[in-house]
PDB file of C-alpha atoms in Angstrom:
ATOM      1  CA  MET A 983     -30.857  -5.087  -7.153  1.00 53.00           C
ATOM      2  CA  ASP A 984     -34.069  -3.379  -8.096  1.00 63.00           C
ATOM      3  CA  TRP A 985     -32.357  -0.875 -10.383  1.00 66.00           C
ATOM      4  CA  MET A 986     -32.357  -3.054 -13.477  1.00 68.00           C
ATOM      5  CA  ALA A 987     -35.121  -5.050 -15.091  1.00 73.00           C
ATOM      6  CA  TRP A 988     -33.625  -8.530 -15.521  1.00 78.00           C
ATOM      7  CA  THR A 989     -35.938 -10.120 -18.019  1.00 85.00           C
ATOM      8  CA  TRP A 990     -35.362 -13.318 -19.971  1.00 86.00           C
ATOM      9  CA  PRO A 991     -34.321 -11.434 -23.121  1.00 80.00           C
ATOM     10  CA  THR A 992     -31.801  -9.410 -21.091  1.00 82.00           C
ATOM     11  CA  ALA A 993     -30.376 -12.547 -19.504  1.00 87.00           C
ATOM     12  CA  ALA A 994     -30.239 -14.298 -22.899  1.00 90.00           C
ATOM     13  CA  PHE A 995     -28.360 -11.326 -24.366  1.00 88.00           C
ATOM     14  CA  PHE A 996     -25.674 -11.348 -21.682  1.00 91.00           C
ATOM     15  CA  LEU A 997     -25.404 -15.144 -21.703  1.00 95.00           C
ATOM     16  CA  THR A 998     -24.928 -15.064 -25.473  1.00 94.00           C
ATOM     17  CA  ILE A 999     -22.143 -12.495 -25.170  1.00 94.00           C
ATOM     18  CA  ALA A1000     -20.472 -14.542 -22.426  1.00 96.00           C
ATOM     19  CA  ALA A1001     -20.751 -17.730 -24.493  1.00 97.00           C
ATOM     20  CA  LEU A1002     -19.245 -15.977 -27.530  1.00 95.00           C
ATOM     21  CA  LEU A1003     -16.294 -14.783 -25.458  1.00 94.00           C
ATOM     22  CA  VAL A1004     -15.684 -18.291 -24.092  1.00 96.00           C
ATOM     23  CA  ILE A1005     -15.980 -19.866 -27.556  1.00 96.00           C
ATOM     24  CA  PHE A1006     -13.617 -17.346 -29.139  1.00 94.00           C
ATOM     25  CA  THR A1007     -11.115 -17.808 -26.294  1.00 93.00           C
ATOM     26  CA  VAL A1008     -11.141 -21.576 -26.785  1.00 95.00           C
ATOM     27  CA  LEU A1009     -10.780 -21.124 -30.553  1.00 93.00           C
ATOM     28  CA  ALA A1010      -7.829 -18.764 -30.065  1.00 92.00           C
ATOM     29  CA  ILE A1011      -6.076 -21.287 -27.819  1.00 94.00           C
ATOM     30  CA  ARG A1012      -6.918 -24.360 -29.874  1.00 95.00           C
ATOM     31  CA  PHE A1013      -6.480 -22.844 -33.359  1.00 93.00           C
ATOM     32  CA  PRO A1014      -4.089 -19.864 -33.262  1.00 92.00           C
ATOM     33  CA  GLU A1015      -4.696 -17.422 -36.072  1.00 88.00           C
ATOM     34  CA  THR A1016      -2.512 -15.013 -37.969  1.00 89.00           C
ATOM     35  CA  PRO A1017      -4.040 -11.593 -38.566  1.00 92.00           C
ATOM     36  CA  ARG A1018      -5.420 -10.924 -42.035  1.00 92.00           C
ATOM     37  CA  HIS A1019      -6.065  -7.798 -44.086  1.00 92.00           C
ATOM     38  CA  GLY A1020      -9.623  -7.181 -45.204  1.00 90.00           C
ATOM     39  CA  VAL A1021     -11.516  -4.367 -46.848  1.00 91.00           C
ATOM     40  CA  LEU A1022     -10.706  -1.992 -43.977  1.00 86.00           C
ATOM     41  CA  GLY A1023      -7.001  -2.275 -44.737  1.00 89.00           C
ATOM     42  CA  ILE A1024      -6.104  -3.146 -41.148  1.00 91.00           C
ATOM     43  CA  GLU A1025      -5.012  -6.433 -39.614  1.00 93.00           C
ATOM     44  CA  THR A1026      -7.867  -8.200 -37.855  1.00 94.00           C
ATOM     45  CA  THR A1027      -8.220 -11.442 -35.937  1.00 92.00           C
ATOM     46  CA  ARG A1028     -11.366 -13.362 -35.013  1.00 92.00           C
ATOM     47  CA  GLY A1029     -11.649 -11.350 -31.793  1.00 92.00           C
ATOM     48  CA  ASP A1030     -11.341  -8.064 -33.654  1.00 93.00           C
ATOM     49  CA  ARG A1031     -14.046  -9.109 -36.088  1.00 95.00           C
ATOM     50  CA  LEU A1032     -16.282 -10.176 -33.174  1.00 95.00           C
ATOM     51  CA  PHE A1033     -15.825  -6.748 -31.579  1.00 95.00           C
ATOM     52  CA  ILE A1034     -16.568  -4.966 -34.870  1.00 96.00           C
ATOM     53  CA  THR A1035     -19.660  -7.144 -35.290  1.00 96.00           C
ATOM     54  CA  LEU A1036     -20.965  -6.461 -31.775  1.00 95.00           C
ATOM     55  CA  LEU A1037     -20.342  -2.726 -32.060  1.00 97.00           C
ATOM     56  CA  GLY A1038     -21.964  -2.511 -35.488  1.00 97.00           C
ATOM     57  CA  SER A1039     -24.918  -4.590 -34.315  1.00 95.00           C
ATOM     58  CA  ALA A1040     -25.489  -2.198 -31.426  1.00 94.00           C
ATOM     59  CA  PHE A1041     -25.639   0.720 -33.857  1.00 96.00           C
ATOM     60  CA  ILE A1042     -27.915  -1.208 -36.214  1.00 95.00           C
ATOM     61  CA  ASN A1043     -30.336  -1.912 -33.362  1.00 92.00           C
ATOM     62  CA  LEU A1044     -30.257   1.696 -32.151  1.00 92.00           C
ATOM     63  CA  ALA A1045     -30.903   2.973 -35.667  1.00 94.00           C
ATOM     64  CA  TRP A1046     -33.702   0.432 -36.057  1.00 93.00           C
ATOM     65  CA  LEU A1047     -35.376   1.647 -32.872  1.00 91.00           C
ATOM     66  CA  GLY A1048     -35.002   5.280 -33.901  1.00 91.00           C
ATOM     67  CA  LEU A1049     -36.085   4.944 -37.524  1.00 92.00           C
ATOM     68  CA  VAL A1050     -38.512   2.032 -37.549  1.00 90.00           C
ATOM     69  CA  GLY A1051     -39.544   1.835 -33.901  1.00 82.00           C
ATOM     70  CA  GLN A1052     -41.021  -1.625 -34.207  1.00 79.00           C
ATOM     71  CA  ALA A1053     -40.073  -5.068 -32.941  1.00 78.00           C
ATOM     72  CA  GLN A1054     -36.434  -6.066 -33.156  1.00 82.00           C
ATOM     73  CA  PRO A1055     -36.598  -9.528 -34.834  1.00 88.00           C
ATOM     74  CA  ALA A1056     -36.135  -7.982 -38.275  1.00 90.00           C
ATOM     75  CA  ALA A1057     -33.155  -6.014 -36.950  1.00 92.00           C
ATOM     76  CA  LEU A1058     -31.686  -9.324 -35.778  1.00 91.00           C
ATOM     77  CA  VAL A1059     -31.788 -10.584 -39.355  1.00 94.00           C
ATOM     78  CA  VAL A1060     -29.961  -7.433 -40.504  1.00 95.00           C
ATOM     79  CA  CYS A1061     -27.374  -7.951 -37.730  1.00 95.00           C
ATOM     80  CA  LEU A1062     -26.795 -11.578 -38.763  1.00 96.00           C
ATOM     81  CA  ILE A1063     -26.226 -10.518 -42.377  1.00 97.00           C
ATOM     82  CA  TYR A1064     -23.856  -7.810 -41.149  1.00 97.00           C
ATOM     83  CA  ALA A1065     -21.988 -10.340 -38.975  1.00 97.00           C
ATOM     84  CA  ALA A1066     -21.574 -12.730 -41.900  1.00 97.00           C
ATOM     85  CA  ALA A1067     -20.206  -9.890 -44.030  1.00 96.00           C
ATOM     86  CA  VAL A1068     -17.770  -8.768 -41.336  1.00 96.00           C
ATOM     87  CA  PHE A1069     -16.407 -12.261 -40.758  1.00 94.00           C
ATOM     88  CA  ARG A1070     -16.111 -12.849 -44.505  1.00 94.00           C
ATOM     89  CA  TRP A1071     -14.609  -9.590 -45.761  1.00 94.00           C
ATOM     90  CA  VAL A1072     -13.103  -7.640 -42.835  1.00 91.00           C
TER      91      VAL A1072
END
């Protein structure tokens, strides 16, 4: 598999996503949730909000690379603030 550069940051990214999916699955089984209405006006569950967070974070990082073009740690801070907002208000 020489077609992809598996670096430690790449492995950490995919392991984090896998861990989030496992954690949210366990939470859904252990603590069932009823959907709630947020600022988007649609029903969302924890899994929906996780998906919205991951999708939005991808766009934040792409925009960061295109507009700022520097290291991503500051974009991570923006993504964490965005994630907190999504899980609080969406």
